[in-house]
Amino acid sequence: MYFRQAPGSHPAQYLGKLQMPRKRLIAANWKMYKNPEQTSAFFRDFLPAIKDHTRDEIVVAPPYIDLHAAVAAAKGSNVSISAQDVYWKEEGAFTGEISPSMLVAAGCTHVIIGHSERRQYFGETDDTVNLKLKAALEAGITPIACVGEVLEEREAGLTEDVLRRQCVRAFNAMSAAKAAKLVIAYEPVWAIGTGKTATPQMASDAHIIIRAEAAKAFGQEFADNLRILYGGSVKPDNAKALMSEPEIDGALVGGASLDPKSFTAIVKY
Ligand code: PGA
């Protein structure tokens, strides 16, 4: 059989059967940084710099308090706005929590779920990740679900087991049709905020494991279309090498996304 390669795409995306190349997604995770005024200032510099960029999908996830400013600033642009967490109930006596429909009403299209900092400091588990994923998908929000091993697990040779367990539990009782918008971020915990990056090969190996779990849960076609981002010390100077890997479908960027210049350089890898 003969497949023609689309310009700018990677040949591996055309292995097997012909399919649309996966559009890469570059997401900024601001964590607990910036207030509304600083958010508006970021977009004043960032939006003109990436104005005509269509090759990749661009997402910015500020703290809840900045969503209003971010959505207002990004309106009509090529940037989508994400929350960093969500609760799975629609409404009720849950002090401090935000529901999926509230995020939709605020203009959010994406939400990060199960980030390792939430697992580490705020009691997030594989089961709450599953509940949040289902609630976000039900509300029509694109979830970016984070998985990844800690250093001790990698050193003990447990990376594959950990990734499989996190995926199996995250995907529990979800149909392929419902999960269609799902995005996964592979974030080895030892690479987050440490300046240590997984090599493109290490990330690629992990992505293959995650994609295989997605194929088991949702079928091969779903897995072929699933975008798996890499996160963990992505910087302007390593973004290109990571993004050249056919298994890596984008990046979740923490520290280097706070400065509009450095995030622009990553988006334009
Ligand atoms: P980092 O964070 O880029 O600062 O390592 C990534 C993340 O936690 O999503």
XYZ file of N, CA and C and ligand atoms in Angstrom:
816
model
N 0.840 -1.204 0.000
C 0.000 0.000 0.000
C 0.868 1.244 0.000
N 0.330 2.303 -0.495
C 1.094 3.524 -0.655
C 0.432 4.652 0.131
N 1.213 5.286 0.983
C 0.665 6.420 1.730
C 1.490 7.662 1.456
N 0.821 8.706 1.158
C 1.536 9.957 0.944
C 1.659 10.672 2.287
N 2.835 11.204 2.539
C 3.035 11.870 3.823
C 2.624 13.327 3.729
N 1.806 13.774 4.671
C 1.386 15.175 4.678
C 2.581 16.056 5.027
N 2.651 17.271 4.464
C 3.793 18.123 4.758
C 3.889 18.412 6.255
N 5.087 18.345 6.783
C 5.296 18.688 8.185
C 4.869 17.602 9.152
N 4.380 16.497 8.666
C 3.954 15.452 9.590
C 5.047 14.408 9.699
N 4.871 13.532 10.628
C 5.897 12.532 10.846
C 5.510 11.222 10.184
N 6.451 10.560 9.513
C 6.112 9.333 8.785
C 5.452 8.276 9.659
N 5.871 8.208 10.941
C 5.333 7.142 11.783
C 3.825 7.269 11.972
N 3.330 8.486 11.794
C 1.890 8.657 11.952
C 1.139 8.015 10.790
N 1.883 7.624 9.764
C 1.254 7.014 8.598
C 1.535 5.535 8.515
N 2.196 5.017 9.558
C 2.424 3.577 9.573
C 1.082 2.888 9.773
N 1.023 1.660 9.352
C -0.231 0.938 9.538
C -1.273 1.507 8.609
N -2.399 1.906 9.164
C -3.426 2.415 8.260
C -3.385 3.937 8.197
N -3.916 4.443 7.141
C -3.896 5.883 6.938
C -4.762 6.565 7.991
N -4.221 7.571 8.637
C -5.019 8.288 9.615
C -4.596 9.747 9.625
N -5.449 10.574 10.179
C -5.116 11.991 10.284
C -3.971 12.122 11.284
N -2.983 12.979 10.989
C -1.946 13.184 11.997
C -2.571 13.829 13.231
N -2.033 13.489 14.384
C -2.564 14.065 15.614
C -2.051 15.493 15.739
N -2.968 16.444 15.911
C -2.544 17.832 16.067
C -1.916 17.989 17.445
N -0.728 18.542 17.504
C -0.058 18.658 18.797
C -0.710 19.741 19.649
N -0.666 19.542 20.931
C -1.277 20.475 21.877
C -0.183 20.940 22.844
N 0.000 22.240 22.927
C 0.998 22.794 23.851
C 0.225 23.539 24.939
N 0.339 23.056 26.171
C -0.449 23.631 27.263
C 0.453 24.231 28.335
N 0.024 25.396 28.826
C 0.729 26.062 29.924
C 0.013 25.736 31.223
N 0.737 25.213 32.188
C 0.184 24.988 33.517
C 0.838 26.012 34.452
N 0.068 27.044 34.787
C 0.643 28.125 35.591
C 0.737 27.784 37.079
N 0.118 26.693 37.488
C 0.112 26.322 38.914
C -0.365 27.520 39.752
N 0.234 27.776 40.917
C -0.251 28.890 41.742
C 0.613 30.131 41.514
N 0.572 30.613 40.272
C 1.309 31.817 39.907
C 0.378 32.757 39.147
N 0.569 34.036 39.327
C -0.069 35.158 38.640
C -1.465 35.476 39.203
N -1.715 36.809 39.273
C -3.042 37.317 39.638
C -3.728 37.806 38.352
N -4.963 38.295 38.437
C -5.661 38.688 37.210
C -4.917 39.746 36.389
N -4.326 40.712 37.078
C -3.607 41.768 36.355
C -2.392 41.192 35.610
N -1.682 40.309 36.271
C -0.512 39.675 35.626
C -0.950 38.761 34.478
N -2.142 38.204 34.629
C -2.690 37.349 33.565
C -2.960 38.180 32.317
N -3.613 39.315 32.499
C -3.895 40.196 31.349
C -2.594 40.655 30.706
N -1.612 40.967 31.530
C -0.321 41.434 31.001
C 0.342 40.329 30.170
N 0.256 39.089 30.637
C 0.827 37.959 29.884
C 0.198 37.894 28.492
N -1.123 37.951 28.442
C -1.799 37.810 27.146
C -1.521 38.999 26.220
N -1.297 40.179 26.773
C -0.947 41.340 25.939
C 0.336 41.073 25.156
N 1.283 40.396 25.778
C 2.539 40.081 25.083
C 2.450 38.797 24.264
N 1.744 37.818 24.811
C 1.755 36.481 24.204
C 0.931 36.406 22.919
N -0.282 36.972 22.944
C -1.184 36.794 21.795
C -0.616 37.323 20.479
N -0.039 38.532 20.460
C 0.529 38.997 19.180
C 1.675 38.099 18.706
N 2.405 37.504 19.655
C 3.574 36.697 19.288
C 3.182 35.372 18.623
N 1.984 34.861 18.927
C 1.598 33.549 18.363
C 0.351 33.673 17.469
N 0.078 34.901 17.073
C -1.173 35.241 16.371
C -1.508 34.293 15.216
N -0.539 34.006 14.363
C -0.847 33.214 13.166
C -0.499 31.738 13.320
N -0.278 31.321 14.541
C 0.180 29.945 14.761
C -0.998 28.961 14.716
N -1.008 28.118 13.708
C -2.111 27.156 13.604
C -1.613 25.710 13.673
N -0.293 25.508 13.605
C 0.242 24.141 13.569
C -0.143 23.352 14.822
N -0.133 24.032 15.982
C -0.412 23.352 17.243
C -1.610 24.004 17.928
N -2.298 23.221 18.750
C -3.352 23.787 19.585
C -2.666 24.387 20.815
N -3.093 25.568 21.226
C -2.456 26.237 22.368
C -3.476 26.393 23.496
N -3.075 26.001 24.696
C -3.969 26.052 25.853
C -3.210 26.696 27.017
N -3.896 27.565 27.768
C -3.287 28.142 28.969
C -4.182 27.830 30.169
N -3.573 27.296 31.238
C -4.312 26.935 32.454
C -3.849 27.805 33.621
N -4.552 28.916 33.861
C -4.203 29.773 35.006
C -4.958 29.310 36.259
N -4.650 29.860 37.429
C -5.459 29.587 38.622
C -6.916 30.027 38.396
N -7.837 29.428 39.152
C -9.266 29.760 39.008
C -9.521 31.266 39.004
N -8.851 31.951 39.926
C -9.117 33.378 40.132
C -8.800 34.201 38.880
N -7.980 33.646 37.983
C -7.578 34.365 36.766
C -8.368 33.951 35.533
N -9.286 33.003 35.688
C -9.978 32.480 34.496
C -10.724 33.582 33.759
N -11.383 34.448 34.524
C -12.169 35.507 33.906
C -11.282 36.395 33.030
N -10.176 36.825 33.588
C -9.249 37.696 32.827
C -8.679 36.957 31.627
N -8.359 35.675 31.803
C -7.756 34.898 30.719
C -8.754 34.690 29.579
N -9.980 34.324 29.938
C -11.002 34.087 28.908
C -11.280 35.389 28.155
N -11.368 36.491 28.877
C -11.620 37.786 28.224
C -10.476 38.128 27.273
N -9.250 37.916 27.725
C -8.088 38.282 26.901
C -7.986 37.393 25.670
N -8.303 36.100 25.823
C -8.084 35.135 24.732
C -9.269 35.035 23.778
N -10.335 35.750 24.083
C -11.540 35.674 23.249
C -11.210 35.943 21.774
N -11.673 35.061 20.885
C -11.464 35.257 19.458
C -10.048 34.945 18.995
N -9.204 34.442 19.897
C -7.821 34.136 19.521
C -7.654 32.631 19.288
N -6.437 32.226 19.031
C -6.123 30.806 18.838
C -5.672 30.132 20.133
N -6.021 30.724 21.274
C -5.647 30.153 22.569
C -6.909 29.750 23.330
N -6.925 28.537 23.852
C -8.041 28.066 24.675
C -7.633 28.123 26.145
N -8.647 28.242 27.002
C -8.358 28.397 28.427
C -8.792 27.137 29.191
N -7.931 26.743 30.105
C -8.132 25.520 30.882
C -8.125 25.841 32.367
N -8.846 25.031 33.146
C -8.691 25.072 34.596
C -7.616 24.057 34.992
N -7.208 24.105 36.248
C -6.157 23.187 36.716
C -6.724 22.017 37.515
N -8.029 22.072 37.762
C -8.686 21.016 38.540
C -10.186 21.231 38.407
N -10.964 20.269 38.853
C -12.425 20.378 38.833
C -12.963 19.378 39.850
N -14.148 19.642 40.372
C -14.796 18.642 41.231
C -15.799 17.877 40.383
N -16.210 16.693 40.832
C -17.051 15.856 39.965
C -18.542 16.038 40.174
N -18.931 16.783 41.234
C -20.367 16.995 41.464
C -20.824 18.252 40.730
N -22.102 18.307 40.467
C -22.671 19.427 39.711
C -22.811 20.683 40.567
N -23.300 20.498 41.794
C -23.384 21.601 42.753
C -23.641 21.006 44.120
N -23.567 21.824 45.138
C -23.846 21.299 46.472
C -22.971 21.926 47.532
N -23.037 21.349 48.734
C -22.290 21.884 49.863
C -20.869 21.319 49.831
N -20.038 21.853 48.952
C -18.654 21.391 48.786
C -17.735 22.610 48.785
N -17.551 23.171 49.960
C -16.831 24.428 50.110
C -15.481 24.409 49.398
N -15.280 25.398 48.576
C -13.987 25.549 47.911
C -13.892 24.870 46.557
N -14.889 24.084 46.193
C -14.801 23.333 44.936
C -15.505 24.048 43.781
N -15.183 23.639 42.565
C -15.734 24.226 41.340
C -16.239 23.073 40.472
N -17.440 23.214 39.911
C -18.025 22.113 39.132
C -17.704 22.263 37.641
N -17.851 21.160 36.894
C -17.603 21.231 35.449
C -18.468 22.291 34.760
N -19.757 22.372 35.117
C -20.604 23.341 34.413
C -20.218 24.778 34.762
N -19.662 24.981 35.952
C -19.158 26.324 36.288
C -17.986 26.691 35.386
N -17.138 25.706 35.115
C -15.994 25.963 34.223
C -16.481 26.300 32.824
N -17.480 25.559 32.360
C -18.033 25.835 31.030
C -18.590 27.253 30.998
N -19.351 27.602 32.043
C -19.957 28.938 32.101
C -18.885 30.029 32.132
N -17.740 29.702 32.707
C -16.652 30.688 32.792
C -15.878 30.789 31.476
N -16.174 29.890 30.533
C -15.494 29.962 29.235
C -14.314 29.015 29.096
N -14.181 28.079 30.037
C -13.101 27.080 29.961
C -13.481 25.966 29.005
N -12.519 25.513 28.234
C -12.758 24.389 27.332
C -11.947 23.160 27.742
N -10.956 23.358 28.599
C -10.068 22.266 28.992
C -9.923 22.258 30.520
N -9.507 21.124 31.051
C -9.178 21.076 32.474
C -8.076 20.034 32.705
N -7.080 20.403 33.501
C -6.027 19.460 33.902
C -6.585 18.621 35.056
N -6.408 17.323 34.994
C -6.922 16.450 36.055
C -5.816 15.506 36.532
N -5.690 15.379 37.851
C -4.764 14.393 38.418
C -3.300 14.779 38.307
N -3.024 16.078 38.284
C -1.613 16.498 38.269
C -0.894 15.916 39.491
N 0.363 15.602 39.347
C 1.076 14.930 40.448
C 1.100 15.774 41.715
N 1.076 17.111 41.562
C 1.048 17.946 42.778
C -0.279 17.785 43.505
N -1.345 17.558 42.782
C -2.645 17.304 43.427
C -2.644 15.922 44.078
N -1.990 14.980 43.424
C -1.910 13.630 44.020
C -1.055 13.676 45.276
N 0.049 14.439 45.207
C 1.027 14.464 46.295
C 0.549 15.272 47.505
N -0.042 16.450 47.259
C -0.361 17.352 48.379
C -1.846 17.418 48.725
N -2.729 17.006 47.820
C -4.156 17.253 48.051
C -5.008 15.987 47.972
N -4.368 14.840 48.164
C -5.136 13.603 48.311
C -5.814 13.087 47.058
N -5.381 13.561 45.889
C -5.962 13.038 44.648
C -5.554 11.572 44.481
N -6.489 10.734 44.085
C -6.183 9.310 43.868
C -6.593 8.919 42.457
N -6.215 7.711 42.052
C -6.637 7.225 40.738
C -8.168 7.226 40.634
N -8.837 6.955 41.744
C -10.297 6.897 41.715
C -10.935 8.278 41.585
N -10.365 9.279 42.269
C -10.945 10.622 42.106
C -10.617 11.156 40.708
N -9.472 10.760 40.175
C -9.141 11.146 38.800
C -10.207 10.610 37.842
N -10.597 9.357 38.051
C -11.627 8.743 37.212
C -12.962 9.510 37.321
N -13.362 9.852 38.545
C -14.622 10.583 38.737
C -14.565 11.946 38.058
N -13.424 12.622 38.194
C -13.275 13.957 37.598
C -13.259 13.881 36.081
N -12.589 12.860 35.558
C -12.554 12.692 34.096
C -13.962 12.519 33.539
N -14.715 11.632 34.179
C -16.066 11.367 33.685
C -16.932 12.626 33.756
N -16.788 13.377 34.846
C -17.600 14.591 35.009
C -17.217 15.644 33.972
N -15.922 15.798 33.721
C -15.474 16.796 32.742
C -15.962 16.420 31.351
N -15.804 15.151 30.983
C -16.220 14.694 29.649
C -17.727 14.864 29.468
N -18.466 14.537 30.529
C -19.926 14.688 30.485
C -20.316 16.134 30.205
N -19.532 17.072 30.740
C -19.832 18.502 30.563
C -19.274 19.041 29.248
N -18.596 18.195 28.488
C -18.064 18.638 27.196
C -16.714 19.331 27.287
N -16.055 19.176 28.433
C -14.731 19.790 28.606
C -13.658 18.772 28.226
N -12.580 19.232 27.616
C -11.465 18.354 27.261
C -10.559 18.175 28.473
N -10.507 16.962 29.032
C -9.628 16.765 30.179
C -8.202 16.426 29.739
N -7.241 16.991 30.450
C -5.834 16.622 30.255
C -5.457 15.848 31.518
N -5.473 14.529 31.404
C -5.271 13.669 32.574
C -3.792 13.352 32.720
N -3.265 13.598 33.927
C -1.824 13.422 34.147
C -1.521 12.076 34.798
N -0.518 11.411 34.278
C 0.003 10.182 34.877
C 1.522 10.293 34.909
N 2.155 9.470 35.733
C 3.622 9.507 35.774
C 4.147 8.886 37.054
N 5.346 8.383 36.970
C 5.950 7.682 38.099
C 6.836 8.622 38.907
N 7.027 8.316 40.204
C 7.993 9.056 41.009
C 9.367 8.396 40.833
N 10.395 9.087 41.320
C 11.769 8.614 41.105
C 12.003 7.194 41.650
N 11.496 6.937 42.874
C 11.719 5.615 43.487
C 11.099 4.528 42.617
N 9.951 4.829 42.039
C 9.291 3.833 41.184
C 10.120 3.569 39.924
N 10.649 4.647 39.336
C 11.481 4.441 38.139
C 12.715 3.622 38.495
N 13.355 3.996 39.622
C 14.593 3.302 39.990
C 14.347 1.844 40.350
N 13.137 1.556 40.821
C 12.810 0.166 41.167
C 12.282 -0.608 39.959
N 12.294 0.033 38.788
C 11.827 -0.651 37.574
C 10.311 -0.794 37.503
N 9.598 0.103 38.209
C 8.142 -0.034 38.294
C 7.372 0.920 37.375
N 8.090 1.660 36.527
C 7.429 2.681 35.706
C 6.248 2.099 34.922
N 6.484 0.984 34.259
C 5.417 0.414 33.427
C 4.202 0.019 34.270
N 4.459 -0.630 35.425
C 3.350 -1.031 36.307
C 2.546 0.179 36.760
N 3.266 1.237 37.139
C 2.594 2.433 37.662
C 1.732 3.064 36.570
N 2.295 3.205 35.378
C 1.544 3.827 34.285
C 0.315 2.992 33.930
N 0.493 1.678 33.889
C -0.650 0.804 33.557
C -1.742 0.935 34.612
N -1.332 0.922 35.894
C -2.331 1.033 36.964
C -3.066 2.373 36.889
N -2.306 3.464 36.708
C -2.939 4.791 36.667
C -3.915 4.877 35.496
N -3.532 4.309 34.368
C -4.406 4.363 33.192
C -5.653 3.500 33.389
N -5.452 2.257 33.825
C -6.603 1.348 33.998
C -7.638 1.998 34.909
N -7.160 2.562 36.022
C -8.119 3.146 36.982
C -8.716 4.447 36.456
N -7.924 5.228 35.756
C -8.453 6.491 35.211
C -9.519 6.209 34.157
N -9.337 5.139 33.390
C -10.260 4.840 32.280
C -11.460 4.004 32.719
N -11.525 3.665 34.004
C -12.550 2.732 34.471
C -13.978 3.181 34.125
N -14.768 2.254 33.602
C -16.191 2.491 33.331
C -16.437 3.699 32.431
N -15.575 3.861 31.442
C -15.758 4.953 30.473
C -15.835 4.328 29.089
N -16.723 4.836 28.239
C -16.805 4.298 26.879
C -15.914 5.115 25.953
N -15.522 4.509 24.841
C -14.701 5.228 23.859
C -15.434 6.465 23.355
N -16.739 6.333 23.153
C -17.514 7.471 22.637
C -17.473 8.628 23.631
N -17.665 8.305 24.911
C -17.650 9.348 25.951
C -16.258 9.951 26.105
N -15.228 9.103 25.933
C -13.851 9.544 26.208
C -13.205 10.246 25.017
N -13.966 10.440 23.948
C -13.374 10.907 22.683
C -12.420 12.102 22.825
N -12.733 13.041 23.724
C -11.908 14.256 23.814
C -10.669 14.097 24.695
N -10.564 12.951 25.342
C -9.504 12.756 26.335
C -8.099 13.055 25.791
N -7.328 13.750 26.600
C -5.903 13.971 26.334
C -5.150 13.465 27.569
N -4.010 12.821 27.364
C -3.204 12.355 28.495
C -1.902 13.146 28.525
N -1.429 13.452 29.725
C -0.091 14.028 29.846
C 0.770 13.068 30.645
N 1.863 12.626 30.047
C 2.829 11.813 30.789
C 3.811 12.756 31.458
N 3.776 12.774 32.785
C 4.650 13.668 33.542
C 5.414 12.869 34.592
N 6.626 12.428 34.256
C 7.425 11.748 35.271
C 7.686 12.722 36.415
N 7.304 12.348 37.628
C 7.296 13.300 38.741
C 8.700 13.834 39.021
N 9.711 13.001 38.787
C 11.099 13.405 39.036
C 11.578 14.473 38.045
N 10.818 14.713 36.995
C 11.223 15.707 35.989
C 10.470 17.027 36.151
N 9.497 17.065 37.084
C 8.675 18.269 37.220
C 9.376 19.301 38.082
N 9.646 20.456 37.496
C 10.236 21.561 38.243
C 11.655 21.308 38.710
N 12.284 20.277 38.193
C 13.617 19.907 38.667
C 14.713 20.275 37.680
N 14.317 20.632 36.450
C 15.313 20.882 35.420
C 15.790 19.586 34.765
N 15.383 18.437 35.319
C 15.717 17.154 34.683
C 14.591 16.794 33.724
N 14.938 16.547 32.486
C 13.909 16.175 31.515
C 14.073 14.701 31.177
N 12.974 14.023 30.956
C 13.082 12.670 30.401
C 13.673 12.828 29.000
N 14.499 11.895 28.573
C 14.988 11.962 27.198
C 13.803 11.687 26.277
N 13.883 12.164 25.034
C 12.797 11.866 24.102
C 12.508 10.361 24.044
N 13.552 9.550 24.150
C 13.354 8.091 24.106
C 12.593 7.579 25.333
N 12.956 8.104 26.518
C 12.247 7.680 27.734
C 10.774 8.060 27.663
N 10.520 9.298 27.206
C 9.136 9.763 27.103
C 8.390 8.896 26.095
N 9.036 8.650 24.977
C 8.412 7.862 23.924
C 8.043 6.459 24.423
N 8.953 5.836 25.159
C 8.681 4.492 25.709
C 7.449 4.519 26.622
N 7.368 5.557 27.449
C 6.227 5.668 28.361
C 4.935 5.893 27.574
N 5.022 6.716 26.527
C 3.822 7.005 25.737
C 3.295 5.737 25.054
N 4.214 4.868 24.654
C 3.795 3.615 24.004
C 3.010 2.738 24.995
N 3.449 2.731 26.252
C 2.739 1.960 27.291
C 1.331 2.540 27.500
N 1.273 3.862 27.594
C -0.017 4.534 27.825
C -0.955 4.292 26.633
N -0.405 4.379 25.436
C -1.235 4.191 24.239
C -1.762 2.741 24.183
N -0.936 1.809 24.621
C -1.373 0.409 24.625
C -2.522 0.213 25.623
N -2.449 0.884 26.772
C -3.550 0.795 27.743
C -4.820 1.420 27.182
N -4.665 2.516 26.471
C -5.829 3.164 25.856
C -6.443 2.242 24.804
N -5.592 1.530 24.089
C -6.107 0.598 23.068
C -6.902 -0.521 23.737
N -6.400 -1.011 24.883
C -7.118 -2.069 25.606
C -8.481 -1.572 26.088
N -8.496 -0.336 26.581
C -9.729 0.192 27.171
C -10.727 0.650 26.106
N -10.206 1.257 25.042
C -11.114 1.949 24.109
C -10.990 1.503 22.654
N -10.054 0.618 22.361
C -9.880 0.163 20.979
C -8.709 0.856 20.291
N -8.224 0.221 19.235
C -7.015 0.688 18.562
C -7.206 2.043 17.881
N -8.365 2.250 17.282
C -8.574 3.512 16.565
C -8.531 4.692 17.539
N -9.173 4.509 18.688
C -9.136 5.537 19.729
C -7.682 5.817 20.121
N -6.938 4.746 20.360
C -5.544 4.893 20.805
C -4.699 5.589 19.737
N -4.957 5.289 18.480
C -4.206 5.929 17.387
C -4.463 7.435 17.343
N -5.642 7.826 17.768
C -5.988 9.251 17.723
C -5.726 9.982 19.035
N -5.394 9.224 20.085
C -5.213 9.826 21.415
C -3.947 10.691 21.451
N -4.102 11.910 21.946
C -2.920 12.766 22.093
C -2.315 12.564 23.481
N -1.027 12.245 23.484
C -0.297 12.063 24.732
C 0.811 13.113 24.797
N 0.677 14.023 25.765
C 1.633 15.122 25.913
C 2.748 14.677 26.850
N 3.892 15.315 26.726
C 4.953 15.108 27.707
C 5.045 16.352 28.593
N 5.250 16.165 29.883
C 5.465 17.292 30.790
C 6.572 16.975 31.772
N 7.341 17.991 32.128
C 8.455 17.831 33.066
C 9.660 18.575 32.536
N 9.817 19.821 33.010
C 10.969 20.650 32.622
C 11.111 20.837 31.115
N 9.975 21.005 30.430
C 10.037 21.384 29.014
C 10.463 22.853 28.942
N 11.477 23.125 28.123
C 12.038 24.475 27.998
C 12.203 24.781 26.508
N 12.444 26.078 26.185
C 12.655 26.395 24.766
C 13.771 25.555 24.137
N 14.809 25.225 24.914
C 15.937 24.531 24.283
C 15.785 23.006 24.202
N 14.756 22.438 24.818
C 14.573 20.988 24.621
C 13.255 20.640 23.934
N 12.452 21.672 23.662
C 11.111 21.410 23.105
C 11.191 20.739 21.734
N 12.121 21.184 20.910
C 12.173 20.661 19.546
C 12.519 19.170 19.532
N 13.510 18.796 20.332
C 13.910 17.376 20.367
C 12.750 16.515 20.852
N 12.030 17.000 21.874
C 10.902 16.222 22.385
C 9.787 16.123 21.342
N 9.481 17.268 20.716
C 8.357 17.300 19.762
C 8.678 16.554 18.456
N 9.955 16.272 18.219
C 10.312 15.539 17.000
C 9.991 14.058 17.131
N 9.739 13.638 18.350
C 9.441 12.223 18.612
C 7.990 11.947 18.176
N 7.754 11.003 17.286
C 6.395 10.789 16.762
C 5.379 10.402 17.838
N 5.853 9.814 18.943
C 4.924 9.421 20.013
C 4.512 10.607 20.880
N 5.236 11.707 20.797
C 4.961 12.846 21.689
C 4.080 13.858 20.950
N 2.869 14.030 21.467
C 1.862 14.825 20.754
C 1.671 16.207 21.354
N 2.693 16.698 22.065
C 2.580 18.027 22.630
C 3.246 18.070 23.987
N 3.033 19.190 24.682
C 3.725 19.386 25.952
C 2.810 20.040 26.976
N 3.022 19.676 28.241
C 2.406 20.385 29.363
C 3.558 21.086 30.075
N 3.517 22.417 30.064
C 4.681 23.203 30.460
C 4.371 23.990 31.728
N 5.163 23.814 32.767
C 4.977 24.562 34.000
C 5.804 25.836 33.997
N 6.928 25.804 34.683
C 7.776 26.987 34.893
C 8.021 27.827 33.646
N 8.340 27.184 32.540
C 8.714 27.929 31.331
C 7.508 28.523 30.604
N 6.299 28.305 31.143
C 5.120 28.890 30.480
C 4.720 30.220 31.107
N 5.394 30.618 32.183
C 4.985 31.830 32.893
C 5.453 33.091 32.187
N 6.514 32.959 31.429
C 7.048 34.096 30.691
C 6.577 34.002 29.241
N 5.921 35.066 28.736
C 5.364 34.964 27.368
C 6.428 34.655 26.315
N 7.639 35.183 26.495
C 8.696 34.923 25.503
C 9.087 33.454 25.501
N 9.292 32.894 26.673
C 9.747 31.506 26.692
C 8.620 30.559 26.276
N 7.366 30.885 26.641
C 6.266 30.006 26.195
C 6.066 30.117 24.677
N 6.274 31.330 24.136
C 6.192 31.492 22.673
C 7.249 30.632 21.990
N 8.447 30.644 22.530
C 9.530 29.855 21.926
C 9.196 28.360 21.959
N 8.543 27.926 23.005
C 8.153 26.502 23.092
C 7.046 26.191 22.071
N 6.052 27.085 22.014
C 4.958 26.877 21.050
C 5.500 26.804 19.621
N 6.518 27.608 19.353
C 7.078 27.637 17.999
C 8.280 26.698 17.821
N 8.455 25.736 18.737
C 9.605 24.817 18.739
C 10.171 24.566 17.334
P 7.600 22.077 34.853
O 6.133 21.576 35.263
O 7.559 22.382 33.366
O 7.851 23.300 35.679
O 8.545 20.967 35.148
C 5.374 20.746 34.425
C 4.071 20.411 35.078
O 4.045 20.218 36.301
O 3.015 20.331 34.411
